[in-house]
Coordinates of C-alpha atoms in Angstrom, one line a residue:
M1 CA 67.9 98.7 75.2
H2 CA 70.7 97.6 78.2
L3 CA 69.1 94.2 77.8
S4 CA 69.5 93.9 74.4
R5 CA 72.7 91.4 73.0
A6 CA 74.5 94.2 71.6
K7 CA 74.7 96.1 75.6
R8 CA 75.1 93.2 77.3
Q9 CA 78.7 92.5 75.7
L10 CA 80.8 93.4 78.6
N11 CA 83.9 96.4 78.2
V12 CA 87.1 96.5 78.5
V13 CA 86.7 98.2 81.9
D14 CA 84.5 95.7 83.4
Q15 CA 86.5 92.7 82.1
A16 CA 89.6 94.0 83.9
F17 CA 87.0 95.2 86.9
I18 CA 86.2 91.3 87.5
H19 CA 89.8 90.4 86.8
K20 CA 91.4 92.5 89.6
L21 CA 88.6 92.0 92.4
S22 CA 88.8 88.2 92.0
S23 CA 92.7 88.7 93.5
A24 CA 90.8 89.9 96.6
K25 CA 88.4 86.7 96.7
V26 CA 85.5 88.7 95.5
G27 CA 82.9 86.7 93.1
E28 CA 81.4 88.1 90.2
T29 CA 78.3 88.5 91.6
T30 CA 79.2 90.9 94.2
T31 CA 81.7 92.6 91.3
Y32 CA 78.6 93.2 89.4
R33 CA 76.8 94.2 92.2
L34 CA 79.6 96.7 92.7
M35 CA 79.7 98.2 89.7
C36 CA 76.0 98.8 89.5
V37 CA 76.1 101.2 92.4
I38 CA 79.6 103.2 91.2
K39 CA 77.7 103.3 88.0
G40 CA 74.1 104.2 89.5
G41 CA 71.9 101.7 88.4
C42 CA 72.1 98.1 86.6
E43 CA 70.8 100.3 83.3
F44 CA 74.3 102.1 83.2
V45 CA 76.3 98.7 83.4
D46 CA 77.4 96.0 80.6
G47 CA 75.6 93.0 80.6
L48 CA 73.7 91.1 83.3
E49 CA 74.8 89.3 86.5
I50 CA 75.3 86.0 84.4
D51 CA 77.4 87.8 81.7
W52 CA 79.8 88.6 84.0
K53 CA 79.6 84.9 85.7
I54 CA 80.3 83.9 82.0
F55 CA 83.4 85.8 81.6
T56 CA 84.8 84.4 84.5
R57 CA 84.1 81.0 83.0
D58 CA 85.5 82.1 79.6
I59 CA 88.7 83.0 81.8
N60 CA 89.1 79.5 82.9
C61 CA 88.0 78.0 79.5
H62 CA 90.9 80.0 77.8
I63 CA 93.8 79.2 80.0
G64 CA 92.7 75.6 80.4
G65 CA 95.4 73.1 80.1
T66 CA 98.2 76.2 79.7
D67 CA 97.6 77.5 83.4
A68 CA 100.7 76.1 84.7
N69 CA 102.9 77.0 81.4
L70 CA 101.5 80.2 81.5
L71 CA 102.6 80.8 85.0
I72 CA 105.6 79.5 84.3
T73 CA 106.1 82.2 81.4
K74 CA 105.0 85.1 83.4
L75 CA 107.6 84.3 86.3
Q76 CA 110.4 84.0 83.2
N77 CA 109.2 87.3 82.0
R78 CA 109.6 88.6 85.4
K79 CA 112.8 87.2 86.2
E80 CA 114.2 89.0 82.9
N81 CA 112.7 92.4 83.8
V82 CA 112.4 92.7 87.5
T83 CA 115.7 92.8 89.4
N84 CA 116.8 90.4 91.6
F85 CA 113.9 88.2 91.1
T86 CA 114.0 84.4 91.6
Y87 CA 112.0 81.2 90.9
E88 CA 112.4 77.4 90.7
Y89 CA 110.1 75.0 89.4
K90 CA 110.3 71.0 89.1
C91 CA 108.5 69.0 86.5
D92 CA 107.4 64.9 86.7
K93 CA 106.7 63.6 83.5
K94 CA 106.3 67.7 82.2
Q95 CA 103.6 68.1 85.0
L96 CA 104.6 70.8 87.0
N97 CA 105.4 69.3 90.3
A98 CA 106.7 72.2 92.7
L99 CA 107.3 75.7 92.3
F100 CA 109.3 78.4 94.8
W101 CA 110.0 82.4 94.2
A102 CA 110.9 84.9 96.2
D103 CA 111.8 88.7 94.8
D104 CA 114.3 91.8 95.8
T105 CA 112.3 92.6 98.5
S106 CA 111.8 89.6 100.2
K107 CA 115.4 89.2 99.9
Q108 CA 116.2 92.2 101.8
N109 CA 113.8 91.4 104.2
F110 CA 115.5 87.8 105.0
E111 CA 119.1 90.0 105.4
L112 CA 117.2 91.9 108.1
F113 CA 115.1 89.4 109.7
G114 CA 115.7 86.3 108.7
D115 CA 117.7 84.6 111.9
V116 CA 114.8 82.6 112.4
V117 CA 112.0 81.1 110.1
S118 CA 108.8 80.0 110.1
F119 CA 106.6 78.1 107.6
D120 CA 103.6 75.8 107.6
A121 CA 101.3 74.7 104.8
T122 CA 98.5 75.6 103.9
Y123 CA 95.7 73.9 101.6
R124 CA 92.5 74.5 99.3
T125 CA 94.3 77.7 97.7
N126 CA 94.3 76.3 93.8
R127 CA 92.2 73.6 92.1
Y128 CA 94.9 71.3 91.8
C129 CA 95.1 70.9 95.7
M130 CA 98.8 72.0 95.9
V131 CA 100.1 72.8 99.0
F132 CA 100.9 76.3 99.5
V133 CA 104.1 77.0 102.5
P134 CA 105.2 80.5 103.0
F135 CA 108.6 81.3 104.6
S136 CA 107.4 83.9 107.2
D137 CA 109.1 85.5 110.1
I138 CA 108.6 89.3 112.1
D139 CA 110.0 92.5 111.2
N140 CA 111.2 95.3 113.4
H141 CA 107.2 96.3 113.9
K142 CA 106.6 92.8 114.9
R143 CA 104.6 92.4 111.9
C144 CA 104.1 89.4 109.5
I145 CA 106.7 89.5 106.6
T146 CA 107.2 86.8 104.1
F147 CA 110.5 86.2 102.7
G148 CA 109.4 83.6 99.5
A149 CA 106.5 80.9 98.9
G150 CA 106.4 77.5 97.4
L151 CA 103.7 75.0 96.2
L152 CA 103.7 71.3 96.1
C153 CA 101.9 68.8 94.8
R154 CA 103.0 66.2 97.9
E155 CA 103.3 67.0 101.3
D156 CA 106.5 64.8 101.3
T157 CA 109.9 64.3 102.6
N158 CA 111.3 64.8 99.1
S159 CA 109.3 67.5 97.8
Y160 CA 110.1 69.5 101.1
I161 CA 114.0 68.7 100.6
W162 CA 113.7 70.1 97.2
L163 CA 111.8 73.1 98.6
L164 CA 114.2 73.9 101.3
R165 CA 117.2 73.4 99.0
S166 CA 115.1 76.0 96.7
F167 CA 115.1 78.3 99.5
L168 CA 118.9 77.7 100.3
K169 CA 119.7 78.4 96.7
C170 CA 117.8 81.8 96.6
F171 CA 118.9 83.2 99.8
G172 CA 122.8 81.9 99.9
K173 CA 122.5 81.0 103.6
A174 CA 120.1 79.1 106.2
P175 CA 118.5 80.8 109.1
I176 CA 119.5 80.0 112.3
M177 CA 116.6 78.4 113.4
V178 CA 113.7 77.0 111.3
V179 CA 110.0 76.7 113.3
T180 CA 107.5 74.4 111.8
D181 CA 104.2 72.4 112.7
Q182 CA 104.5 68.9 113.3
D183 CA 103.2 66.4 110.5
P184 CA 99.0 66.4 110.5
A185 CA 99.4 62.3 110.8
M186 CA 101.1 63.3 114.3
K187 CA 98.7 66.1 115.3
K188 CA 96.3 63.6 114.9
A189 CA 97.9 60.7 117.2
I190 CA 98.6 63.4 119.7
E191 CA 95.1 64.1 119.7
I192 CA 93.8 60.6 120.3
V193 CA 96.3 59.1 122.5
S194 CA 97.0 62.2 124.9
W195 CA 93.7 64.2 125.2
E196 CA 92.5 62.7 128.2
T197 CA 96.3 63.4 129.8
M198 CA 96.4 66.8 128.4
N199 CA 93.0 68.0 129.2
E200 CA 93.8 67.9 133.1
S201 CA 94.1 71.3 134.4
D202 CA 96.8 70.3 137.1
F203 CA 99.1 68.1 134.7
K204 CA 98.7 70.8 132.5
A205 CA 99.6 73.8 134.6
D206 CA 102.9 71.4 135.7
F207 CA 103.8 70.6 132.1
N208 CA 104.0 73.9 130.9
S209 CA 106.0 75.3 133.7
I210 CA 108.5 73.1 132.9
V211 CA 108.3 73.7 129.2
W212 CA 107.9 77.4 128.8
D213 CA 110.0 78.2 131.5
P214 CA 112.8 81.0 130.5
K215 CA 115.2 80.1 133.4
I216 CA 115.2 76.6 133.3
F217 CA 118.6 74.6 132.2
V218 CA 118.6 71.4 130.7
N219 CA 119.6 69.3 133.6
D220 CA 117.0 71.0 135.4
F221 CA 114.4 70.5 132.7
E222 CA 114.8 66.7 132.2
M223 CA 114.8 65.9 136.1
R224 CA 111.4 67.7 136.1
W225 CA 110.2 65.9 133.1
D226 CA 111.1 62.8 134.6
A227 CA 109.3 63.8 138.0
L228 CA 106.3 64.9 136.4
M229 CA 106.3 61.7 134.2
V230 CA 106.0 59.7 137.7
K231 CA 103.6 62.0 139.3
Y232 CA 101.1 61.4 136.6
K233 CA 102.1 57.4 135.8
L234 CA 103.1 58.6 132.2
Q235 CA 106.6 56.5 132.0
D236 CA 105.3 54.3 129.3
N237 CA 103.1 56.8 127.3
K238 CA 104.3 55.9 124.0
W239 CA 103.7 60.1 123.0
M240 CA 105.3 61.1 125.9
K241 CA 108.6 59.1 125.1
D242 CA 108.9 60.3 121.0
M243 CA 108.2 63.8 122.6
F244 CA 111.1 63.8 125.2
D245 CA 113.2 62.1 122.3
L246 CA 112.5 65.3 120.2
R247 CA 113.0 67.8 123.2
S248 CA 116.3 69.2 121.5
S249 CA 113.7 70.3 118.2
W250 CA 111.2 72.1 120.4
I251 CA 112.0 72.9 124.2
P252 CA 113.2 76.7 124.4
T253 CA 115.9 75.4 126.9
Y254 CA 117.7 73.6 124.6
F255 CA 118.0 76.8 121.9
K256 CA 117.8 79.5 124.9
D257 CA 121.3 80.6 123.6
V258 CA 119.9 81.3 119.9
P259 CA 118.6 85.3 119.7
M260 CA 115.1 84.6 118.9
S261 CA 114.2 88.1 120.3
G262 CA 110.7 86.8 121.3
L263 CA 110.1 85.8 117.6
M264 CA 107.7 82.8 118.2
R265 CA 108.1 79.6 120.4
T266 CA 104.7 78.0 118.4
T267 CA 104.3 78.2 114.7
S268 CA 100.9 80.9 115.7
R269 CA 103.1 83.0 113.1
S270 CA 102.6 81.0 110.3
E271 CA 99.0 80.6 110.7
S272 CA 98.3 83.6 110.9
E273 CA 100.3 83.9 107.4
N274 CA 98.0 81.6 105.8
S275 CA 95.0 82.7 107.2
A276 CA 96.2 86.1 105.7
F277 CA 96.5 84.1 102.1
N278 CA 93.3 81.5 102.5
R279 CA 91.3 84.8 103.1
V280 CA 91.8 85.9 99.6
S281 CA 92.5 82.4 97.7
H282 CA 90.1 79.6 96.9
H283 CA 90.1 75.9 96.1
G284 CA 88.7 76.5 92.2
Y285 CA 91.4 79.4 91.7
T286 CA 93.8 78.2 89.0
L287 CA 97.6 78.8 89.4
N288 CA 98.0 82.3 88.0
N289 CA 94.5 83.7 90.1
F290 CA 96.6 82.1 93.5
M291 CA 99.6 84.5 92.0
N292 CA 97.2 87.3 92.1
A293 CA 95.9 86.5 95.1
F294 CA 99.8 86.2 96.5
E295 CA 100.6 89.4 95.3
S296 CA 97.3 91.0 97.0
V297 CA 98.5 90.1 99.9
M298 CA 101.9 91.3 99.4
E299 CA 100.9 94.4 98.4
R300 CA 98.9 94.9 102.1
Q301 CA 101.1 93.7 104.1
R302 CA 104.6 96.0 102.9
N303 CA 101.9 98.7 102.7
N304 CA 101.5 98.2 106.2
Q305 CA 104.9 98.2 106.4
I306 CA 105.4 101.8 105.3
K307 CA 102.2 102.7 107.5
F308 CA 103.9 101.5 110.6
D309 CA 107.4 103.5 109.7
F310 CA 105.9 105.9 109.0
D311 CA 103.4 106.1 112.2
T312 CA 107.2 105.9 114.2
S313 CA 108.7 108.8 112.3
T314 CA 105.6 111.2 112.9
I315 CA 103.9 110.0 115.8
I316 CA 105.7 111.6 119.1
P317 CA 105.7 109.3 122.3
I318 CA 103.7 110.3 125.3
I319 CA 106.3 110.6 128.4
K320 CA 105.2 108.1 131.3
T321 CA 108.0 107.7 133.8
P322 CA 110.6 110.3 135.6
L323 CA 113.1 108.6 133.5
E324 CA 112.4 110.9 130.6
D325 CA 115.9 111.4 128.8
M326 CA 115.7 107.3 129.0
E327 CA 112.4 107.0 127.5
K328 CA 112.9 109.4 124.7
H329 CA 116.0 107.7 123.9
A330 CA 114.2 104.6 123.3
S331 CA 111.6 106.0 121.1
M332 CA 114.1 107.6 119.0
V333 CA 115.6 104.1 118.7
Y334 CA 113.2 101.6 118.3
T335 CA 110.1 101.6 116.2
R336 CA 106.5 102.4 117.7
T337 CA 105.8 99.0 118.4
I338 CA 108.8 98.1 120.7
F339 CA 109.3 101.3 122.0
L340 CA 105.7 101.0 123.9
M341 CA 107.1 97.6 125.1
V342 CA 110.0 98.9 126.2
Q343 CA 108.2 101.6 128.1
R344 CA 105.8 99.3 129.5
E345 CA 108.9 97.3 130.8
I346 CA 110.7 100.7 132.1
L347 CA 107.9 101.1 134.2
H348 CA 106.9 98.1 135.5
S349 CA 110.5 98.1 136.7
L350 CA 109.8 101.4 138.5
V351 CA 106.6 100.2 139.9
S352 CA 108.1 97.1 141.0
C353 CA 111.5 96.9 142.2
S354 CA 113.5 99.1 144.5
Q355 CA 117.0 98.9 144.8
K356 CA 118.1 97.4 148.4
S357 CA 121.2 98.1 149.2
V358 CA 124.8 98.9 147.0
T359 CA 128.2 97.8 148.0
S360 CA 131.0 99.6 146.5
G361 CA 134.2 98.3 145.5
V362 CA 137.0 99.0 143.9
V363 CA 136.4 98.1 140.5
S364 CA 132.9 97.4 140.5
D365 CA 129.6 98.3 143.2
I366 CA 127.2 95.4 143.9
C367 CA 123.6 96.5 144.1
I368 CA 120.4 94.8 145.5
V369 CA 117.5 94.9 143.5
K370 CA 114.2 93.8 145.6
H371 CA 111.1 92.8 143.5
K372 CA 108.2 94.0 145.6
R373 CA 105.6 92.1 145.1
T374 CA 107.5 88.8 145.0
N375 CA 109.9 89.5 148.1
I376 CA 112.7 88.1 146.0
S377 CA 116.1 90.0 145.9
K378 CA 118.6 89.4 143.0
K379 CA 122.0 90.9 142.7
K380 CA 123.6 93.0 140.0
V381 CA 126.9 94.0 139.2
V382 CA 127.8 98.0 137.8
V383 CA 131.5 98.4 136.8
E384 CA 132.8 101.3 135.8
K385 CA 135.1 102.1 133.1
K386 CA 136.1 105.4 132.1
E387 CA 133.2 107.2 133.8
K388 CA 130.8 105.1 132.0
V389 CA 128.7 102.6 133.8
D390 CA 128.1 99.3 132.4
I391 CA 125.5 97.3 133.8
D392 CA 126.1 93.7 133.8
Y393 CA 122.9 92.2 132.7
E394 CA 120.2 91.1 130.2
W395 CA 118.2 93.5 128.7
N396 CA 115.0 91.8 127.8
F397 CA 111.8 93.6 127.6
N398 CA 109.9 90.4 126.4
T399 CA 109.5 89.1 129.9
S400 CA 107.2 90.4 132.7
E401 CA 110.0 90.7 135.3
G402 CA 110.9 94.2 136.0
D403 CA 115.0 94.0 136.5
F404 CA 115.6 97.6 136.1
E405 CA 117.8 99.6 139.0
I406 CA 118.1 103.4 138.6
Y407 CA 122.2 104.1 138.0
D408 CA 122.2 107.4 136.8
I409 CA 121.8 106.1 133.3
Q410 CA 120.4 108.3 130.5
E411 CA 120.3 106.2 127.6
I412 CA 119.5 102.4 127.1
P413 CA 123.5 101.0 126.7
S414 CA 124.1 100.0 123.3
R415 CA 124.9 96.3 123.7
Y416 CA 121.5 95.9 124.6
I417 CA 120.0 97.6 121.4
L418 CA 119.1 94.5 119.3
K419 CA 119.4 95.8 115.3
R420 CA 116.4 94.2 114.4
W421 CA 114.3 96.1 116.6
R422 CA 115.7 99.7 115.3
R423 CA 113.6 101.7 113.4
D424 CA 116.3 103.1 110.6
I425 CA 116.8 99.2 110.0
I426 CA 114.8 99.0 106.4
P427 CA 116.4 101.2 103.7
T428 CA 114.0 103.5 102.2
T429 CA 114.7 102.2 98.8
V430 CA 113.1 99.0 99.9
L431 CA 109.8 100.5 101.1
K432 CA 109.3 102.7 98.2
R433 CA 109.6 99.6 95.4
T434 CA 106.9 98.1 93.3
F435 CA 104.6 95.7 95.0
R436 CA 103.1 94.3 91.8
Y437 CA 105.1 93.3 89.2
G438 CA 103.5 94.1 85.4
D439 CA 104.7 92.1 82.7
S440 CA 104.3 94.1 80.5
S441 CA 104.7 97.8 80.2
R442 CA 104.0 99.5 83.3
N443 CA 103.7 102.9 82.3
V444 CA 100.6 102.4 80.7
E445 CA 98.7 101.1 83.7
K446 CA 100.1 104.4 85.6
V447 CA 98.8 106.4 83.0
A448 CA 95.2 104.9 83.0
Y449 CA 95.1 104.8 86.9
K450 CA 96.4 108.6 86.9
A451 CA 93.6 108.9 84.3
F452 CA 90.8 107.2 86.5
S453 CA 92.1 109.5 89.8
M454 CA 91.7 112.7 87.5
L455 CA 88.5 112.1 86.2
D456 CA 87.1 111.4 89.3
Q457 CA 88.7 114.3 90.9
C458 CA 86.8 116.3 88.2
L459 CA 83.4 114.6 88.6
S460 CA 83.7 115.2 92.4
S461 CA 84.7 118.9 91.6
L462 CA 81.8 119.4 88.9
S463 CA 79.0 117.3 91.5
N464 CA 77.5 120.9 92.6
D465 CA 77.3 122.9 89.4
D466 CA 74.7 121.2 87.1
K467 CA 75.5 123.9 84.5
K468 CA 79.4 122.9 84.1
L469 CA 78.9 118.9 85.0
E470 CA 76.6 119.2 81.8
E471 CA 79.3 121.1 79.8
F472 CA 81.7 118.6 80.7
M473 CA 79.6 115.5 79.5
Q474 CA 79.1 117.2 76.2
K475 CA 83.3 117.7 75.8
L476 CA 83.6 114.0 76.8
E477 CA 80.7 112.9 73.9
V478 CA 82.9 115.3 71.6
F479 CA 86.3 113.5 72.6
M480 CA 84.5 109.7 72.7
T481 CA 83.0 110.5 68.8
D482 CA 86.7 111.2 67.7
I483 CA 87.8 108.1 69.2
G484 CA 85.4 106.3 68.0
E485 CA 86.3 107.6 64.7
Q486 CA 90.2 107.1 64.6
G487 CA 89.7 103.5 65.8
S488 CA 86.8 102.6 63.2
D489 CA 89.8 101.2 61.1
K490 CA 91.2 99.1 63.7
L491 CA 90.2 95.4 64.3
P492 CA 88.2 95.3 67.7
V493 CA 89.9 93.7 70.4
T494 CA 88.9 90.4 71.4
K495 CA 87.8 88.7 74.3
E496 CA 90.4 86.3 74.3
A497 CA 92.9 89.1 73.3
H498 CA 91.7 91.0 76.1
I499 CA 92.4 87.9 78.8
D500 CA 95.9 87.5 77.4
K501 CA 96.6 91.0 78.1
L502 CA 95.3 90.7 81.6
Y503 CA 97.4 87.8 82.5
G504 CA 100.4 89.4 80.6
T505 CA 101.9 86.6 78.2
T506 CA 100.1 84.6 75.4
T507 CA 97.6 81.6 77.2
N508 CA 97.9 79.5 74.0
P509 CA 101.1 79.0 72.9
E510 CA 102.3 76.7 70.1
V511 CA 104.0 74.7 72.2
V512 CA 103.3 73.2 75.8
D513 CA 106.6 73.0 77.9
V514 CA 105.1 72.7 81.3
E515 CA 101.8 70.7 81.7
N516 CA 99.3 71.3 84.7
P517 CA 100.3 69.3 88.0
P518 CA 98.3 66.3 88.8
M519 CA 95.1 66.5 91.2
V520 CA 96.9 65.0 94.3
K521 CA 94.9 64.5 97.8
N522 CA 96.8 65.7 100.4
K523 CA 96.1 66.0 103.9
G524 CA 93.8 68.1 104.8
S525 CA 93.4 69.1 101.2
G526 CA 90.4 66.8 100.1
T527 CA 87.4 67.2 102.1
G528 CA 87.9 71.0 103.0
K529 CA 86.9 70.3 106.5
R530 CA 89.1 70.5 109.6
L531 CA 89.9 68.1 112.1
K532 CA 87.9 68.5 114.9
S533 CA 89.5 68.1 118.9
A534 CA 87.7 65.3 121.0
L535 CA 86.3 68.6 123.1
E536 CA 84.8 70.1 119.7
K537 CA 83.2 66.8 119.2
A538 CA 82.1 66.4 122.7
T539 CA 81.0 70.0 123.0
I540 CA 78.7 69.7 119.7
Q541 CA 77.2 66.2 120.7
G542 CA 76.5 67.8 124.2
N543 CA 74.7 70.5 122.5
K544 CA 72.4 68.4 120.4
Q545 CA 69.0 68.1 121.9
S546 CA 67.9 64.9 122.9
R547 CA 64.4 62.9 121.5
S548 CA 61.8 63.2 124.2

């Protein structure tokens, strides 16, 4: 009987199951198999595998040409019902051209961690080839957080100007620094022009030694750059000249005074963030499906933030050095992730450094600290004021150099504790906020999920008692009969009406204010294949078997 046409109709629960798992990039085939396992066999599941695929097709057909209008309507409803939610959009001849959105939690995170922002475009997240641009940074656990996101039809200057202005309008201030990637066309040019040079190990080592030296000054950098160009005969290399002209935008020494806190010197954070979004999105998604996938990523991201906060407050760290008071103070100030870094720095300082000599003065003492491994000595000035010791050196646990001297200090001086790394910086009210925003009554969803949970607990408790389980089933059957009789005089819920309910609004409004975006082929979005480097191409070619 489960193969008959009447039994192959998907019920509301199955339809919701398909819709929710699609936000985690789980296809209809896998979703159907999961439901078969959950219910104990295919005969207990309404519909066949093909019926579950047809339902997804029906969703896409039902949304049809109202996809963009549906999304804008959802965001408008959200703005009216969710505190401090912001969105901006732009149309070109009524077609959606650009979109930006951010919620209150994102704004709170920007206030705390928005000194440096990284953004980089990612592709193939939706069927219209709109470029997805998330704005990212790291929190006090050194984990990725997202401040806001945008969708652009075109990856051109005007589109990015609009996006950045929307970002500024939303947050009210600009970050100290913005880290982004180069244009894909320039990346390709770099690969072609400079691959042979950059692949030489000697040049690569010399190049990195001046670019990433944290102690080099501007004048020294420019002198060493000129010497490097002469050494490798690159004075006439156009790409090298272009990169030198842009040196103030990418060489760390030109913005070493900006408190980046070791956040990012490349766009690796953005690439990591983009990878997380690509894992749950698909190039065939509608805009609304992509928004659901985006919210699922935000939910996991913010839930991880809660988990790391919980670990920080509940896990008692192991003290590893004789500086017990200082380590305990660090564990009470920093998050667990940052504390472990500080602890390694303290341990490294004790092992690698020693106090060579101390010269006492009227106002201050001068300590000579020696690095045991490199045999380098450094002078540290210790100023005494009102029986308090103030060490005049920069506390930096992101470097591998252990400059640390023992001078009867029991706690880390407050001037060296960066606010962004503190364990108590995120208000509890922010952590407790809802991650997914429903556009209808959330109370109905809460009650439904609670009912599912209670039913699961009942079945788990009665699974070992056949008699009680049978009685429980009989009560459920009576209850289901009563529900059927009460609902017999009501009109059945159509598939279209349930799709409208899943998306929280009417998918076929009488007036379409915003039309779907045009299909535009942006760089990197057309073929779905990433560009391969010269080395990768050579490796693939070398691995091919030659004809005998």
